[in-house]
Amino acid sequence: MATYARLDLRRQLRDRIGMFFVVGLPTFMFLVFGLGSDDPIGSGNVAMYVMISMAAYGAVTATTSVAGSAATEQVMGWGRQLGLTPMRPVAFVAAKAAVAMAVAAVPVVAIFSIGAATGARGHWTDWVLSGAVVWLGSALFAVYGLAICLVFRGPNAAGIASGMIVVLAFLGNVFTPMSGFMLELGRLTPLYGYVALARFPLTDGHLPVAGTDPLWLPVANVLAWTVIFAMLALWGVRRSRART
């Protein structure tokens, strides 16, 4: 399993297009929207607020991509080839999970480092807690990637899952602060709870435009979407087995 995980991790990191969307694009967006933004927000500044958002976007893009590729491999028949090897399905899943979290750590470390070097400010606990939530919380979108690819099935399923992340980021208050009806709608989307929870150590739930989110709201959002994605993935697995 360890050998497979190392090889797969190297393959993921050598994918220049994939790494651009995982690291390059979120970093560019942080530099555009967050660099020099020293207005106060919560216990830090806007630069840190944007930094957390972009690191979260990069992390979920990573876990979605890796998990989506794993599901596509299974659906397209590579799993049957894997069955001819000593590697058990549980080991395959564990290896893919390890790779997904390792790749997700890359944008988190890169963007947090750039933020620290360019003026992002916050209490040290904000840095530690937000970084931990961004990284660990991105595992939810590994489940999302599996679910979407198992439901849609086919070589383009991973692309669909990654493309939907962009839409969910806009709806989830990740790229630009929302208010009114769009904010209320956004609170129901999966990226909203995850990113709001990551920002919570910095903002204590206060929103840039208007309003405050109590801690239970992002927690409930994350738990609800975890259940939904897990059920979709389970349904996709059962459907796949029924056809073989």
mmCIF file of C-alpha atoms in Angstrom, residues 99-202:
data_model
loop_
_atom_site.group_PDB
_atom_site.id
_atom_site.type_symbol
_atom_site.label_atom_id
_atom_site.label_comp_id
_atom_site.label_asym_id
_atom_site.label_seq_id
_atom_site.Cartn_x
_atom_site.Cartn_y
_atom_site.Cartn_z
ATOM 1 C CA VAL A 99 -2.755 10.735 -1.171
ATOM 2 C CA ALA A 100 -5.775 13.066 -1.157
ATOM 3 C CA MET A 101 -4.857 14.517 2.238
ATOM 4 C CA ALA A 102 -1.183 14.826 1.286
ATOM 5 C CA VAL A 103 -2.059 16.748 -1.880
ATOM 6 C CA ALA A 104 -4.542 18.908 0.069
ATOM 7 C CA ALA A 105 -1.749 19.927 2.432
ATOM 8 C CA VAL A 106 0.203 21.499 -0.452
ATOM 9 C CA PRO A 107 -2.101 24.498 -1.109
ATOM 10 C CA VAL A 108 -2.703 24.990 2.613
ATOM 11 C CA VAL A 109 1.014 25.212 3.395
ATOM 12 C CA ALA A 110 1.781 27.267 0.267
ATOM 13 C CA ILE A 111 -0.988 29.849 0.690
ATOM 14 C CA PHE A 112 -0.571 30.167 4.467
ATOM 15 C CA SER A 113 3.174 30.692 3.938
ATOM 16 C CA ILE A 114 2.589 33.365 1.307
ATOM 17 C CA GLY A 115 0.001 34.997 3.558
ATOM 18 C CA ALA A 116 2.418 35.082 6.479
ATOM 19 C CA ALA A 117 5.069 36.666 4.254
ATOM 20 C CA THR A 118 2.757 39.299 2.755
ATOM 21 C CA GLY A 119 0.924 40.766 5.725
ATOM 22 C CA ALA A 120 -1.882 38.410 6.756
ATOM 23 C CA ARG A 121 -2.444 39.040 10.460
ATOM 24 C CA GLY A 122 -4.198 37.100 13.191
ATOM 25 C CA HIS A 123 -3.647 35.549 16.605
ATOM 26 C CA TRP A 124 -1.442 32.467 16.544
ATOM 27 C CA THR A 125 -4.428 30.347 17.550
ATOM 28 C CA ASP A 126 -6.283 31.643 14.475
ATOM 29 C CA TRP A 127 -3.484 30.350 12.261
ATOM 30 C CA VAL A 128 -3.312 26.939 13.925
ATOM 31 C CA LEU A 129 -7.056 26.301 14.227
ATOM 32 C CA SER A 130 -7.976 27.658 10.802
ATOM 33 C CA GLY A 131 -5.178 25.709 9.130
ATOM 34 C CA ALA A 132 -6.255 22.508 10.872
ATOM 35 C CA VAL A 133 -9.916 22.974 9.904
ATOM 36 C CA VAL A 134 -9.017 23.792 6.292
ATOM 37 C CA TRP A 135 -6.868 20.675 5.956
ATOM 38 C CA LEU A 136 -8.935 18.161 7.936
ATOM 39 C CA GLY A 137 -12.276 19.528 6.725
ATOM 40 C CA SER A 138 -11.249 19.036 3.096
ATOM 41 C CA ALA A 139 -11.754 15.303 3.675
ATOM 42 C CA LEU A 140 -15.487 15.986 3.311
ATOM 43 C CA PHE A 141 -14.876 16.776 -0.342
ATOM 44 C CA ALA A 142 -13.072 13.506 -0.877
ATOM 45 C CA VAL A 143 -16.434 11.928 -0.028
ATOM 46 C CA TYR A 144 -18.078 14.449 -2.369
ATOM 47 C CA GLY A 145 -15.687 13.519 -5.198
ATOM 48 C CA LEU A 146 -16.398 9.825 -4.721
ATOM 49 C CA ALA A 147 -20.150 10.430 -4.608
ATOM 50 C CA ILE A 148 -20.323 12.554 -7.768
ATOM 51 C CA CYS A 149 -18.116 10.208 -9.783
ATOM 52 C CA LEU A 150 -20.010 7.106 -8.675
ATOM 53 C CA VAL A 151 -23.358 8.743 -9.460
ATOM 54 C CA PHE A 152 -22.456 10.199 -12.871
ATOM 55 C CA ARG A 153 -20.105 7.353 -13.917
ATOM 56 C CA GLY A 154 -17.827 7.771 -16.902
ATOM 57 C CA PRO A 155 -14.487 9.302 -17.905
ATOM 58 C CA ASN A 156 -15.796 12.882 -17.525
ATOM 59 C CA ALA A 157 -17.200 12.428 -14.022
ATOM 60 C CA ALA A 158 -14.080 13.750 -12.253
ATOM 61 C CA GLY A 159 -14.225 16.869 -14.414
ATOM 62 C CA ILE A 160 -17.878 17.364 -13.512
ATOM 63 C CA ALA A 161 -17.067 17.064 -9.798
ATOM 64 C CA SER A 162 -14.211 19.584 -10.041
ATOM 65 C CA GLY A 163 -16.247 21.983 -12.166
ATOM 66 C CA MET A 164 -19.093 21.954 -9.669
ATOM 67 C CA ILE A 165 -16.642 23.030 -6.945
ATOM 68 C CA VAL A 166 -16.263 26.406 -8.682
ATOM 69 C CA VAL A 167 -20.037 26.936 -8.684
ATOM 70 C CA LEU A 168 -20.324 25.814 -5.064
ATOM 71 C CA ALA A 169 -17.514 28.200 -4.088
ATOM 72 C CA PHE A 170 -19.403 31.173 -5.536
ATOM 73 C CA LEU A 171 -22.629 30.066 -3.828
ATOM 74 C CA GLY A 172 -20.803 29.234 -0.600
ATOM 75 C CA ASN A 173 -19.554 32.755 0.148
ATOM 76 C CA VAL A 174 -15.968 31.723 -0.592
ATOM 77 C CA PHE A 175 -14.935 34.170 -3.319
ATOM 78 C CA THR A 176 -17.000 37.241 -2.517
ATOM 79 C CA PRO A 177 -19.062 38.277 0.534
ATOM 80 C CA MET A 178 -22.790 37.865 0.006
ATOM 81 C CA SER A 179 -25.883 39.251 1.681
ATOM 82 C CA GLY A 180 -29.651 38.986 1.515
ATOM 83 C CA PHE A 181 -31.252 36.117 -0.358
ATOM 84 C CA MET A 182 -27.956 34.872 -1.841
ATOM 85 C CA LEU A 183 -26.444 34.587 1.637
ATOM 86 C CA GLU A 184 -29.454 32.656 2.916
ATOM 87 C CA LEU A 185 -29.229 30.348 -0.099
ATOM 88 C CA GLY A 186 -25.487 30.000 0.326
ATOM 89 C CA ARG A 187 -25.858 28.814 3.914
ATOM 90 C CA LEU A 188 -27.475 25.653 2.540
ATOM 91 C CA THR A 189 -24.551 24.753 0.262
ATOM 92 C CA PRO A 190 -21.697 22.405 1.253
ATOM 93 C CA LEU A 191 -18.748 24.778 0.890
ATOM 94 C CA TYR A 192 -20.413 27.418 3.058
ATOM 95 C CA GLY A 193 -20.269 25.432 6.278
ATOM 96 C CA TYR A 194 -16.733 24.171 5.716
ATOM 97 C CA VAL A 195 -15.242 27.587 4.925
ATOM 98 C CA ALA A 196 -17.298 29.378 7.607
ATOM 99 C CA LEU A 197 -15.973 26.887 10.150
ATOM 100 C CA ALA A 198 -12.397 27.480 8.945
ATOM 101 C CA ARG A 199 -12.855 31.264 9.310
ATOM 102 C CA PHE A 200 -14.546 30.996 12.707
ATOM 103 C CA PRO A 201 -11.345 31.240 14.832
ATOM 104 C CA LEU A 202 -10.588 34.548 13.062
#
